[in-house]
Amino acid sequence: MDITARACHLVIALVITAALVTQLALLFTGGADANSGRADPAAGIATRLVRLFSYFTIQSNLFVLVVSAGLAIRPDRDGRLWRVVRLDALLGIVITGLVFALVLADEVHLTGAAWWANLGFHYLAPWATLAVWLVFGPRPRIDRGTVAAAFVWPVAWIGYTFAHGAVTDWYPYPFLDAARKGYATALLNTLLVVVVAVVLVAVFALLDRLPTAAGRPEPGREIRPGSPTRTEEQPGRPPGATPTPRR
């Protein structure tokens, strides 16, 4: 089962890598942006790079790339920071897929290489990541501390987006464009996405208690961050023997 899990994570990592390399090639040659469908060669390379990595889509795909590569190497990887990064990857990429499909898809018209990059970023990565997590986990990995820490990145991204937009008059998504829609509408739209994120995390936390394809850990044997992966037997005692109570 580990081999299948490793292969699935590796495929996701390769898909995102291919999409990212394609998008960077388009950026350096004046091609279309897979996030907006527009090309803006007059903006300059540095500006276009900053804008590319300002997209929530790109950042969430980078999270998934790091996590998928790590899990392809070790499918049972764990740790406090790792749990936060894993939840950020899962939450961010599912929001990316939902928002693009429900809000942005009709506004982005792509052809050629940009279409393929869009396919990787907005369709393959989100739903493949969710499906692989549902089947292989690893879990349980979501607790209150992990949830609280995982919201640091989305909140920081929101703050950065509005601050960057106020200075440059550029916003990554039309529904967040405070210059054209006004701050009241843009903030309301942001709040709606945050509510969706909270609901998704609640659903993920419930699903996190379900067994994976490899089965559920034995009761009392859940691996916690920083703890050893197996119970050590005391010297001189046969494996599995019940300890003799002290008198």
JSON list of C-alpha atoms in Angstrom, two decimals:
[
{"chain": "A", "resi": 1, "resn": "MET", "atom": "CA", "xyz": [0.00, 0.00, 0.00]},
{"chain": "A", "resi": 2, "resn": "ASP", "atom": "CA", "xyz": [2.95, 2.32, 0.71]},
{"chain": "A", "resi": 3, "resn": "ILE", "atom": "CA", "xyz": [4.10, 1.91, -2.88]},
{"chain": "A", "resi": 4, "resn": "THR", "atom": "CA", "xyz": [0.72, 3.01, -4.23]},
{"chain": "A", "resi": 5, "resn": "ALA", "atom": "CA", "xyz": [0.61, 5.99, -1.86]},
{"chain": "A", "resi": 6, "resn": "ARG", "atom": "CA", "xyz": [4.13, 7.04, -2.84]},
{"chain": "A", "resi": 7, "resn": "ALA", "atom": "CA", "xyz": [3.25, 6.77, -6.53]},
{"chain": "A", "resi": 8, "resn": "CYS", "atom": "CA", "xyz": [0.11, 8.90, -6.14]},
{"chain": "A", "resi": 9, "resn": "HIS", "atom": "CA", "xyz": [1.95, 11.63, -4.22]},
{"chain": "A", "resi": 10, "resn": "LEU", "atom": "CA", "xyz": [4.75, 11.57, -6.78]},
{"chain": "A", "resi": 11, "resn": "VAL", "atom": "CA", "xyz": [2.31, 12.00, -9.67]},
{"chain": "A", "resi": 12, "resn": "ILE", "atom": "CA", "xyz": [0.72, 15.04, -7.99]},
{"chain": "A", "resi": 13, "resn": "ALA", "atom": "CA", "xyz": [4.15, 16.57, -7.41]},
{"chain": "A", "resi": 14, "resn": "LEU", "atom": "CA", "xyz": [5.10, 16.00, -11.05]},
{"chain": "A", "resi": 15, "resn": "VAL", "atom": "CA", "xyz": [1.83, 17.50, -12.34]},
{"chain": "A", "resi": 16, "resn": "ILE", "atom": "CA", "xyz": [2.34, 20.68, -10.30]},
{"chain": "A", "resi": 17, "resn": "THR", "atom": "CA", "xyz": [6.01, 20.90, -11.30]},
{"chain": "A", "resi": 18, "resn": "ALA", "atom": "CA", "xyz": [5.06, 20.62, -14.98]},
{"chain": "A", "resi": 19, "resn": "ALA", "atom": "CA", "xyz": [2.34, 23.27, -14.63]},
{"chain": "A", "resi": 20, "resn": "LEU", "atom": "CA", "xyz": [4.68, 25.63, -12.77]},
{"chain": "A", "resi": 21, "resn": "VAL", "atom": "CA", "xyz": [7.51, 25.22, -15.27]},
{"chain": "A", "resi": 22, "resn": "THR", "atom": "CA", "xyz": [5.06, 25.81, -18.11]},
{"chain": "A", "resi": 23, "resn": "GLN", "atom": "CA", "xyz": [3.70, 28.95, -16.46]},
{"chain": "A", "resi": 24, "resn": "LEU", "atom": "CA", "xyz": [7.19, 30.32, -15.81]},
{"chain": "A", "resi": 25, "resn": "ALA", "atom": "CA", "xyz": [8.14, 29.67, -19.45]},
{"chain": "A", "resi": 26, "resn": "LEU", "atom": "CA", "xyz": [5.03, 31.57, -20.55]},
{"chain": "A", "resi": 27, "resn": "LEU", "atom": "CA", "xyz": [5.85, 34.42, -18.19]},
{"chain": "A", "resi": 28, "resn": "PHE", "atom": "CA", "xyz": [9.40, 34.82, -19.52]},
{"chain": "A", "resi": 29, "resn": "THR", "atom": "CA", "xyz": [8.22, 34.71, -23.13]},
{"chain": "A", "resi": 30, "resn": "GLY", "atom": "CA", "xyz": [5.29, 37.10, -22.76]},
{"chain": "A", "resi": 31, "resn": "GLY", "atom": "CA", "xyz": [2.61, 34.39, -22.82]},
{"chain": "A", "resi": 32, "resn": "ALA", "atom": "CA", "xyz": [-0.72, 34.29, -21.02]},
{"chain": "A", "resi": 33, "resn": "ASP", "atom": "CA", "xyz": [-1.11, 33.88, -17.27]},
{"chain": "A", "resi": 34, "resn": "ALA", "atom": "CA", "xyz": [-2.99, 30.66, -16.45]},
{"chain": "A", "resi": 35, "resn": "ASN", "atom": "CA", "xyz": [-4.57, 32.40, -13.46]},
{"chain": "A", "resi": 36, "resn": "SER", "atom": "CA", "xyz": [-6.08, 35.37, -15.27]},
{"chain": "A", "resi": 37, "resn": "GLY", "atom": "CA", "xyz": [-5.91, 34.43, -18.94]},
{"chain": "A", "resi": 38, "resn": "ARG", "atom": "CA", "xyz": [-4.12, 37.70, -19.71]},
{"chain": "A", "resi": 39, "resn": "ALA", "atom": "CA", "xyz": [-0.62, 38.53, -20.91]},
{"chain": "A", "resi": 40, "resn": "ASP", "atom": "CA", "xyz": [0.99, 41.73, -19.71]},
{"chain": "A", "resi": 41, "resn": "PRO", "atom": "CA", "xyz": [4.53, 41.93, -21.14]},
{"chain": "A", "resi": 42, "resn": "ALA", "atom": "CA", "xyz": [4.65, 45.70, -20.51]},
{"chain": "A", "resi": 43, "resn": "ALA", "atom": "CA", "xyz": [4.70, 45.07, -16.75]},
{"chain": "A", "resi": 44, "resn": "GLY", "atom": "CA", "xyz": [8.26, 43.75, -16.76]},
{"chain": "A", "resi": 45, "resn": "ILE", "atom": "CA", "xyz": [9.66, 40.42, -15.63]},
{"chain": "A", "resi": 46, "resn": "ALA", "atom": "CA", "xyz": [10.10, 41.34, -11.96]},
{"chain": "A", "resi": 47, "resn": "THR", "atom": "CA", "xyz": [6.55, 42.65, -11.64]},
{"chain": "A", "resi": 48, "resn": "ARG", "atom": "CA", "xyz": [5.09, 39.63, -13.39]},
{"chain": "A", "resi": 49, "resn": "LEU", "atom": "CA", "xyz": [7.03, 37.28, -11.10]},
{"chain": "A", "resi": 50, "resn": "VAL", "atom": "CA", "xyz": [5.76, 39.08, -8.01]},
{"chain": "A", "resi": 51, "resn": "ARG", "atom": "CA", "xyz": [2.22, 38.93, -9.34]},
{"chain": "A", "resi": 52, "resn": "LEU", "atom": "CA", "xyz": [2.50, 35.25, -10.25]},
{"chain": "A", "resi": 53, "resn": "PHE", "atom": "CA", "xyz": [3.57, 34.25, -6.75]},
{"chain": "A", "resi": 54, "resn": "SER", "atom": "CA", "xyz": [0.94, 36.55, -5.23]},
{"chain": "A", "resi": 55, "resn": "TYR", "atom": "CA", "xyz": [-1.84, 34.29, -6.49]},
{"chain": "A", "resi": 56, "resn": "PHE", "atom": "CA", "xyz": [-3.41, 32.08, -3.84]},
{"chain": "A", "resi": 57, "resn": "THR", "atom": "CA", "xyz": [-3.54, 29.43, -6.56]},
{"chain": "A", "resi": 58, "resn": "ILE", "atom": "CA", "xyz": [0.23, 29.38, -6.97]},
{"chain": "A", "resi": 59, "resn": "GLN", "atom": "CA", "xyz": [0.95, 29.46, -3.25]},
{"chain": "A", "resi": 60, "resn": "SER", "atom": "CA", "xyz": [-1.46, 26.61, -2.53]},
{"chain": "A", "resi": 61, "resn": "ASN", "atom": "CA", "xyz": [0.03, 24.56, -5.37]},
{"chain": "A", "resi": 62, "resn": "LEU", "atom": "CA", "xyz": [3.50, 25.16, -3.92]},
{"chain": "A", "resi": 63, "resn": "PHE", "atom": "CA", "xyz": [2.29, 23.88, -0.54]},
{"chain": "A", "resi": 64, "resn": "VAL", "atom": "CA", "xyz": [0.95, 20.76, -2.24]},
{"chain": "A", "resi": 65, "resn": "LEU", "atom": "CA", "xyz": [4.17, 20.32, -4.20]},
{"chain": "A", "resi": 66, "resn": "VAL", "atom": "CA", "xyz": [6.25, 20.35, -1.00]},
{"chain": "A", "resi": 67, "resn": "VAL", "atom": "CA", "xyz": [3.85, 18.04, 0.85]},
{"chain": "A", "resi": 68, "resn": "SER", "atom": "CA", "xyz": [3.44, 15.59, -2.04]},
{"chain": "A", "resi": 69, "resn": "ALA", "atom": "CA", "xyz": [7.19, 15.35, -2.57]},
{"chain": "A", "resi": 70, "resn": "GLY", "atom": "CA", "xyz": [7.68, 14.72, 1.14]},
{"chain": "A", "resi": 71, "resn": "LEU", "atom": "CA", "xyz": [4.99, 12.06, 1.30]},
{"chain": "A", "resi": 72, "resn": "ALA", "atom": "CA", "xyz": [6.34, 10.38, -1.84]},
{"chain": "A", "resi": 73, "resn": "ILE", "atom": "CA", "xyz": [9.56, 9.88, 0.09]},
{"chain": "A", "resi": 74, "resn": "ARG", "atom": "CA", "xyz": [7.90, 8.91, 3.38]},
{"chain": "A", "resi": 75, "resn": "PRO", "atom": "CA", "xyz": [4.11, 8.38, 3.36]},
{"chain": "A", "resi": 76, "resn": "ASP", "atom": "CA", "xyz": [3.81, 8.31, 7.17]},
{"chain": "A", "resi": 77, "resn": "ARG", "atom": "CA", "xyz": [5.67, 11.60, 7.69]},
{"chain": "A", "resi": 78, "resn": "ASP", "atom": "CA", "xyz": [4.60, 13.50, 10.80]},
{"chain": "A", "resi": 79, "resn": "GLY", "atom": "CA", "xyz": [5.57, 16.39, 13.09]},
{"chain": "A", "resi": 80, "resn": "ARG", "atom": "CA", "xyz": [3.92, 19.51, 14.48]},
{"chain": "A", "resi": 81, "resn": "LEU", "atom": "CA", "xyz": [5.04, 21.85, 11.70]},
{"chain": "A", "resi": 82, "resn": "TRP", "atom": "CA", "xyz": [4.42, 19.15, 9.10]},
{"chain": "A", "resi": 83, "resn": "ARG", "atom": "CA", "xyz": [0.79, 18.80, 10.22]},
{"chain": "A", "resi": 84, "resn": "VAL", "atom": "CA", "xyz": [0.25, 22.53, 9.74]},
{"chain": "A", "resi": 85, "resn": "VAL", "atom": "CA", "xyz": [1.84, 22.52, 6.29]},
{"chain": "A", "resi": 86, "resn": "ARG", "atom": "CA", "xyz": [-0.19, 19.44, 5.32]},
{"chain": "A", "resi": 87, "resn": "LEU", "atom": "CA", "xyz": [-3.47, 21.03, 6.40]},
{"chain": "A", "resi": 88, "resn": "ASP", "atom": "CA", "xyz": [-2.58, 24.30, 4.64]},
{"chain": "A", "resi": 89, "resn": "ALA", "atom": "CA", "xyz": [-1.87, 22.36, 1.46]},
{"chain": "A", "resi": 90, "resn": "LEU", "atom": "CA", "xyz": [-5.15, 20.46, 1.65]},
{"chain": "A", "resi": 91, "resn": "LEU", "atom": "CA", "xyz": [-7.27, 23.47, 2.60]},
{"chain": "A", "resi": 92, "resn": "GLY", "atom": "CA", "xyz": [-5.61, 25.86, 0.16]},
{"chain": "A", "resi": 93, "resn": "ILE", "atom": "CA", "xyz": [-5.79, 23.58, -2.85]},
{"chain": "A", "resi": 94, "resn": "VAL", "atom": "CA", "xyz": [-9.44, 22.62, -2.31]},
{"chain": "A", "resi": 95, "resn": "ILE", "atom": "CA", "xyz": [-10.38, 26.31, -1.98]},
{"chain": "A", "resi": 96, "resn": "THR", "atom": "CA", "xyz": [-8.41, 26.94, -5.17]},
{"chain": "A", "resi": 97, "resn": "GLY", "atom": "CA", "xyz": [-10.39, 24.29, -7.04]},
{"chain": "A", "resi": 98, "resn": "LEU", "atom": "CA", "xyz": [-13.77, 25.41, -5.68]},
{"chain": "A", "resi": 99, "resn": "VAL", "atom": "CA", "xyz": [-13.29, 29.15, -6.24]},
{"chain": "A", "resi": 100, "resn": "PHE", "atom": "CA", "xyz": [-11.96, 28.67, -9.74]},
{"chain": "A", "resi": 101, "resn": "ALA", "atom": "CA", "xyz": [-14.74, 26.30, -10.76]},
{"chain": "A", "resi": 102, "resn": "LEU", "atom": "CA", "xyz": [-17.57, 28.34, -9.21]},
{"chain": "A", "resi": 103, "resn": "VAL", "atom": "CA", "xyz": [-16.37, 31.93, -9.67]},
{"chain": "A", "resi": 104, "resn": "LEU", "atom": "CA", "xyz": [-13.47, 32.33, -12.09]},
{"chain": "A", "resi": 105, "resn": "ALA", "atom": "CA", "xyz": [-13.66, 29.64, -14.78]},
{"chain": "A", "resi": 106, "resn": "ASP", "atom": "CA", "xyz": [-16.09, 31.55, -17.00]},
{"chain": "A", "resi": 107, "resn": "GLU", "atom": "CA", "xyz": [-13.82, 34.62, -16.94]},
{"chain": "A", "resi": 108, "resn": "VAL", "atom": "CA", "xyz": [-10.58, 32.84, -17.92]},
{"chain": "A", "resi": 109, "resn": "HIS", "atom": "CA", "xyz": [-10.22, 31.73, -21.55]},
{"chain": "A", "resi": 110, "resn": "LEU", "atom": "CA", "xyz": [-7.00, 29.94, -22.36]},
{"chain": "A", "resi": 111, "resn": "THR", "atom": "CA", "xyz": [-5.41, 28.07, -25.24]},
{"chain": "A", "resi": 112, "resn": "GLY", "atom": "CA", "xyz": [-2.19, 26.18, -25.84]},
{"chain": "A", "resi": 113, "resn": "ALA", "atom": "CA", "xyz": [0.36, 25.80, -23.06]},
{"chain": "A", "resi": 114, "resn": "ALA", "atom": "CA", "xyz": [-1.56, 28.12, -20.70]},
{"chain": "A", "resi": 115, "resn": "TRP", "atom": "CA", "xyz": [-4.57, 25.79, -20.94]},
{"chain": "A", "resi": 116, "resn": "TRP", "atom": "CA", "xyz": [-2.42, 22.87, -19.81]},
{"chain": "A", "resi": 117, "resn": "ALA", "atom": "CA", "xyz": [-0.96, 24.88, -16.93]},
{"chain": "A", "resi": 118, "resn": "ASN", "atom": "CA", "xyz": [-4.48, 25.85, -15.90]},
{"chain": "A", "resi": 119, "resn": "LEU", "atom": "CA", "xyz": [-5.52, 22.20, -16.02]},
{"chain": "A", "resi": 120, "resn": "GLY", "atom": "CA", "xyz": [-2.74, 21.28, -13.62]},
{"chain": "A", "resi": 121, "resn": "PHE", "atom": "CA", "xyz": [-3.20, 24.18, -11.19]},
{"chain": "A", "resi": 122, "resn": "HIS", "atom": "CA", "xyz": [-7.00, 24.37, -11.00]},
{"chain": "A", "resi": 123, "resn": "TYR", "atom": "CA", "xyz": [-8.33, 20.91, -11.86]},
{"chain": "A", "resi": 124, "resn": "LEU", "atom": "CA", "xyz": [-5.85, 18.07, -11.47]},
{"chain": "A", "resi": 125, "resn": "ALA", "atom": "CA", "xyz": [-3.97, 19.24, -8.37]},
{"chain": "A", "resi": 126, "resn": "PRO", "atom": "CA", "xyz": [-7.02, 20.14, -6.23]},
{"chain": "A", "resi": 127, "resn": "TRP", "atom": "CA", "xyz": [-9.11, 17.03, -6.73]},
{"chain": "A", "resi": 128, "resn": "ALA", "atom": "CA", "xyz": [-6.22, 14.58, -6.95]},
{"chain": "A", "resi": 129, "resn": "THR", "atom": "CA", "xyz": [-4.85, 15.94, -3.67]},
{"chain": "A", "resi": 130, "resn": "LEU", "atom": "CA", "xyz": [-8.22, 15.59, -1.96]},
{"chain": "A", "resi": 131, "resn": "ALA", "atom": "CA", "xyz": [-8.76, 12.08, -3.33]},
{"chain": "A", "resi": 132, "resn": "VAL", "atom": "CA", "xyz": [-5.30, 10.86, -2.30]},
{"chain": "A", "resi": 133, "resn": "TRP", "atom": "CA", "xyz": [-5.75, 12.31, 1.20]},
{"chain": "A", "resi": 134, "resn": "LEU", "atom": "CA", "xyz": [-9.11, 10.58, 1.55]},
{"chain": "A", "resi": 135, "resn": "VAL", "atom": "CA", "xyz": [-7.65, 7.23, 0.51]},
{"chain": "A", "resi": 136, "resn": "PHE", "atom": "CA", "xyz": [-4.15, 7.27, 1.97]},
{"chain": "A", "resi": 137, "resn": "GLY", "atom": "CA", "xyz": [-4.05, 10.06, 4.55]},
{"chain": "A", "resi": 138, "resn": "PRO", "atom": "CA", "xyz": [-1.87, 9.95, 6.55]},
{"chain": "A", "resi": 139, "resn": "ARG", "atom": "CA", "xyz": [-4.23, 10.52, 9.44]},
{"chain": "A", "resi": 140, "resn": "PRO", "atom": "CA", "xyz": [-5.29, 11.29, 12.11]},
{"chain": "A", "resi": 141, "resn": "ARG", "atom": "CA", "xyz": [-3.27, 14.49, 11.85]},
{"chain": "A", "resi": 142, "resn": "ILE", "atom": "CA", "xyz": [-5.74, 17.35, 12.54]},
{"chain": "A", "resi": 143, "resn": "ASP", "atom": "CA", "xyz": [-6.15, 18.79, 16.04]},
{"chain": "A", "resi": 144, "resn": "ARG", "atom": "CA", "xyz": [-7.07, 22.21, 17.44]},
{"chain": "A", "resi": 145, "resn": "GLY", "atom": "CA", "xyz": [-3.50, 23.46, 17.54]},
{"chain": "A", "resi": 146, "resn": "THR", "atom": "CA", "xyz": [-2.94, 22.43, 13.93]},
{"chain": "A", "resi": 147, "resn": "VAL", "atom": "CA", "xyz": [-6.13, 24.17, 12.81]},
{"chain": "A", "resi": 148, "resn": "ALA", "atom": "CA", "xyz": [-5.24, 27.42, 14.59]},
{"chain": "A", "resi": 149, "resn": "ALA", "atom": "CA", "xyz": [-1.73, 27.49, 13.14]},
{"chain": "A", "resi": 150, "resn": "ALA", "atom": "CA", "xyz": [-2.97, 26.57, 9.65]},
{"chain": "A", "resi": 151, "resn": "PHE", "atom": "CA", "xyz": [-5.05, 29.76, 9.43]},
{"chain": "A", "resi": 152, "resn": "VAL", "atom": "CA", "xyz": [-1.96, 31.96, 9.84]},
{"chain": "A", "resi": 153, "resn": "TRP", "atom": "CA", "xyz": [-1.02, 31.66, 6.17]},
{"chain": "A", "resi": 154, "resn": "PRO", "atom": "CA", "xyz": [-4.49, 32.44, 4.66]},
{"chain": "A", "resi": 155, "resn": "VAL", "atom": "CA", "xyz": [-4.95, 35.43, 6.97]},
{"chain": "A", "resi": 156, "resn": "ALA", "atom": "CA", "xyz": [-1.45, 36.69, 6.13]},
{"chain": "A", "resi": 157, "resn": "TRP", "atom": "CA", "xyz": [-2.22, 36.26, 2.42]},
{"chain": "A", "resi": 158, "resn": "ILE", "atom": "CA", "xyz": [-5.40, 38.33, 2.76]},
{"chain": "A", "resi": 159, "resn": "GLY", "atom": "CA", "xyz": [-3.52, 41.11, 4.53]},
{"chain": "A", "resi": 160, "resn": "TYR", "atom": "CA", "xyz": [-0.74, 41.06, 1.94]},
{"chain": "A", "resi": 161, "resn": "THR", "atom": "CA", "xyz": [-3.20, 41.06, -0.96]},
{"chain": "A", "resi": 162, "resn": "PHE", "atom": "CA", "xyz": [-5.06, 44.17, 0.18]},
{"chain": "A", "resi": 163, "resn": "ALA", "atom": "CA", "xyz": [-1.86, 45.99, 1.20]},
{"chain": "A", "resi": 164, "resn": "HIS", "atom": "CA", "xyz": [-0.17, 45.15, -2.12]},
{"chain": "A", "resi": 165, "resn": "GLY", "atom": "CA", "xyz": [-3.30, 46.14, -4.03]},
{"chain": "A", "resi": 166, "resn": "ALA", "atom": "CA", "xyz": [-3.56, 49.48, -2.23]},
{"chain": "A", "resi": 167, "resn": "VAL", "atom": "CA", "xyz": [0.00, 50.31, -3.30]},
{"chain": "A", "resi": 168, "resn": "THR", "atom": "CA", "xyz": [0.02, 48.89, -6.85]},
{"chain": "A", "resi": 169, "resn": "ASP", "atom": "CA", "xyz": [-3.68, 48.95, -7.80]},
{"chain": "A", "resi": 170, "resn": "TRP", "atom": "CA", "xyz": [-3.35, 45.26, -8.79]},
{"chain": "A", "resi": 171, "resn": "TYR", "atom": "CA", "xyz": [-5.41, 42.49, -7.25]},
{"chain": "A", "resi": 172, "resn": "PRO", "atom": "CA", "xyz": [-5.04, 38.79, -8.13]},
{"chain": "A", "resi": 173, "resn": "TYR", "atom": "CA", "xyz": [-8.77, 38.08, -8.41]},
{"chain": "A", "resi": 174, "resn": "PRO", "atom": "CA", "xyz": [-11.65, 40.26, -9.66]},
{"chain": "A", "resi": 175, "resn": "PHE", "atom": "CA", "xyz": [-13.87, 39.55, -6.63]},
{"chain": "A", "resi": 176, "resn": "LEU", "atom": "CA", "xyz": [-11.13, 40.98, -4.36]},
{"chain": "A", "resi": 177, "resn": "ASP", "atom": "CA", "xyz": [-10.50, 44.09, -6.47]},
{"chain": "A", "resi": 178, "resn": "ALA", "atom": "CA", "xyz": [-11.15, 46.84, -3.93]},
{"chain": "A", "resi": 179, "resn": "ALA", "atom": "CA", "xyz": [-10.22, 49.54, -6.45]},
{"chain": "A", "resi": 180, "resn": "ARG", "atom": "CA", "xyz": [-13.13, 48.62, -8.72]},
{"chain": "A", "resi": 181, "resn": "LYS", "atom": "CA", "xyz": [-15.64, 46.95, -6.41]},
{"chain": "A", "resi": 182, "resn": "GLY", "atom": "CA", "xyz": [-14.93, 49.00, -3.30]},
{"chain": "A", "resi": 183, "resn": "TYR", "atom": "CA", "xyz": [-13.56, 47.76, -0.01]},
{"chain": "A", "resi": 184, "resn": "ALA", "atom": "CA", "xyz": [-16.98, 46.83, 1.39]},
{"chain": "A", "resi": 185, "resn": "THR", "atom": "CA", "xyz": [-17.73, 44.39, -1.44]},
{"chain": "A", "resi": 186, "resn": "ALA", "atom": "CA", "xyz": [-14.18, 43.06, -1.61]},
{"chain": "A", "resi": 187, "resn": "LEU", "atom": "CA", "xyz": [-14.06, 42.41, 2.14]},
{"chain": "A", "resi": 188, "resn": "LEU", "atom": "CA", "xyz": [-17.49, 40.79, 2.06]},
{"chain": "A", "resi": 189, "resn": "ASN", "atom": "CA", "xyz": [-16.33, 38.46, -0.71]},
{"chain": "A", "resi": 190, "resn": "THR", "atom": "CA", "xyz": [-13.22, 37.69, 1.34]},
{"chain": "A", "resi": 191, "resn": "LEU", "atom": "CA", "xyz": [-15.36, 36.89, 4.38]},
{"chain": "A", "resi": 192, "resn": "LEU", "atom": "CA", "xyz": [-17.44, 34.45, 2.33]},
{"chain": "A", "resi": 193, "resn": "VAL", "atom": "CA", "xyz": [-14.31, 32.58, 1.29]},
{"chain": "A", "resi": 194, "resn": "VAL", "atom": "CA", "xyz": [-13.12, 32.51, 4.92]},
{"chain": "A", "resi": 195, "resn": "VAL", "atom": "CA", "xyz": [-16.47, 31.01, 5.97]},
{"chain": "A", "resi": 196, "resn": "VAL", "atom": "CA", "xyz": [-16.04, 28.33, 3.29]},
{"chain": "A", "resi": 197, "resn": "ALA", "atom": "CA", "xyz": [-12.55, 27.66, 4.65]},
{"chain": "A", "resi": 198, "resn": "VAL", "atom": "CA", "xyz": [-13.85, 27.24, 8.20]},
{"chain": "A", "resi": 199, "resn": "VAL", "atom": "CA", "xyz": [-16.53, 24.80, 7.00]},
{"chain": "A", "resi": 200, "resn": "LEU", "atom": "CA", "xyz": [-13.95, 22.83, 5.00]},
{"chain": "A", "resi": 201, "resn": "VAL", "atom": "CA", "xyz": [-11.63, 22.53, 7.99]},
{"chain": "A", "resi": 202, "resn": "ALA", "atom": "CA", "xyz": [-14.51, 21.26, 10.12]},
{"chain": "A", "resi": 203, "resn": "VAL", "atom": "CA", "xyz": [-15.31, 18.64, 7.47]},
{"chain": "A", "resi": 204, "resn": "PHE", "atom": "CA", "xyz": [-11.64, 17.67, 7.15]},
{"chain": "A", "resi": 205, "resn": "ALA", "atom": "CA", "xyz": [-11.39, 17.27, 10.94]},
{"chain": "A", "resi": 206, "resn": "LEU", "atom": "CA", "xyz": [-14.34, 14.86, 10.91]},
{"chain": "A", "resi": 207, "resn": "LEU", "atom": "CA", "xyz": [-12.97, 12.89, 7.95]},
{"chain": "A", "resi": 208, "resn": "ASP", "atom": "CA", "xyz": [-9.55, 12.82, 9.63]},
{"chain": "A", "resi": 209, "resn": "ARG", "atom": "CA", "xyz": [-10.95, 10.29, 12.12]},
{"chain": "A", "resi": 210, "resn": "LEU", "atom": "CA", "xyz": [-11.84, 7.79, 9.40]},
{"chain": "A", "resi": 211, "resn": "PRO", "atom": "CA", "xyz": [-9.46, 4.93, 8.59]},
{"chain": "A", "resi": 212, "resn": "THR", "atom": "CA", "xyz": [-7.28, 5.13, 5.51]},
{"chain": "A", "resi": 213, "resn": "ALA", "atom": "CA", "xyz": [-6.73, 2.35, 2.99]},
{"chain": "A", "resi": 214, "resn": "ALA", "atom": "CA", "xyz": [-3.95, 1.10, 5.28]},
{"chain": "A", "resi": 215, "resn": "GLY", "atom": "CA", "xyz": [-6.37, 0.87, 8.22]},
{"chain": "A", "resi": 216, "resn": "ARG", "atom": "CA", "xyz": [-6.75, 2.75, 11.49]},
{"chain": "A", "resi": 217, "resn": "PRO", "atom": "CA", "xyz": [-3.93, 2.85, 14.05]},
{"chain": "A", "resi": 218, "resn": "GLU", "atom": "CA", "xyz": [-4.48, 0.62, 17.05]},
{"chain": "A", "resi": 219, "resn": "PRO", "atom": "CA", "xyz": [-6.16, 2.29, 20.05]},
{"chain": "A", "resi": 220, "resn": "GLY", "atom": "CA", "xyz": [-3.55, 3.95, 22.23]},
{"chain": "A", "resi": 221, "resn": "ARG", "atom": "CA", "xyz": [-0.90, 3.61, 19.53]},
{"chain": "A", "resi": 222, "resn": "GLU", "atom": "CA", "xyz": [-1.54, 6.84, 17.63]},
{"chain": "A", "resi": 223, "resn": "ILE", "atom": "CA", "xyz": [1.74, 8.40, 16.62]},
{"chain": "A", "resi": 224, "resn": "ARG", "atom": "CA", "xyz": [2.00, 11.94, 17.95]},
{"chain": "A", "resi": 225, "resn": "PRO", "atom": "CA", "xyz": [4.48, 14.58, 16.79]},
{"chain": "A", "resi": 226, "resn": "GLY", "atom": "CA", "xyz": [7.86, 14.00, 18.37]},
{"chain": "A", "resi": 227, "resn": "SER", "atom": "CA", "xyz": [6.96, 10.58, 19.79]},
{"chain": "A", "resi": 228, "resn": "PRO", "atom": "CA", "xyz": [8.66, 7.29, 18.83]},
{"chain": "A", "resi": 229, "resn": "THR", "atom": "CA", "xyz": [6.97, 5.30, 16.10]},
{"chain": "A", "resi": 230, "resn": "ARG", "atom": "CA", "xyz": [6.89, 2.03, 18.05]},
{"chain": "A", "resi": 231, "resn": "THR", "atom": "CA", "xyz": [6.64, 0.88, 21.62]},
{"chain": "A", "resi": 232, "resn": "GLU", "atom": "CA", "xyz": [9.87, -0.45, 23.10]},
{"chain": "A", "resi": 233, "resn": "GLU", "atom": "CA", "xyz": [9.68, -3.79, 24.94]},
{"chain": "A", "resi": 234, "resn": "GLN", "atom": "CA", "xyz": [11.42, -4.00, 28.29]},
{"chain": "A", "resi": 235, "resn": "PRO", "atom": "CA", "xyz": [14.60, -6.12, 28.32]},
{"chain": "A", "resi": 236, "resn": "GLY", "atom": "CA", "xyz": [14.11, -9.70, 29.36]},
{"chain": "A", "resi": 237, "resn": "ARG", "atom": "CA", "xyz": [10.38, -9.78, 28.71]},
{"chain": "A", "resi": 238, "resn": "PRO", "atom": "CA", "xyz": [8.99, -11.87, 25.82]},
{"chain": "A", "resi": 239, "resn": "PRO", "atom": "CA", "xyz": [7.34, -9.76, 23.10]},
{"chain": "A", "resi": 240, "resn": "GLY", "atom": "CA", "xyz": [3.66, -9.10, 23.87]},
{"chain": "A", "resi": 241, "resn": "ALA", "atom": "CA", "xyz": [3.91, -10.44, 27.45]},
{"chain": "A", "resi": 242, "resn": "THR", "atom": "CA", "xyz": [1.76, -8.73, 30.06]},
{"chain": "A", "resi": 243, "resn": "PRO", "atom": "CA", "xyz": [3.88, -7.00, 32.74]},
{"chain": "A", "resi": 244, "resn": "THR", "atom": "CA", "xyz": [3.68, -8.55, 36.23]},
{"chain": "A", "resi": 245, "resn": "PRO", "atom": "CA", "xyz": [1.96, -6.17, 38.69]},
{"chain": "A", "resi": 246, "resn": "ARG", "atom": "CA", "xyz": [4.11, -5.03, 41.58]},
{"chain": "A", "resi": 247, "resn": "ARG", "atom": "CA", "xyz": [3.14, -6.14, 45.09]}
]
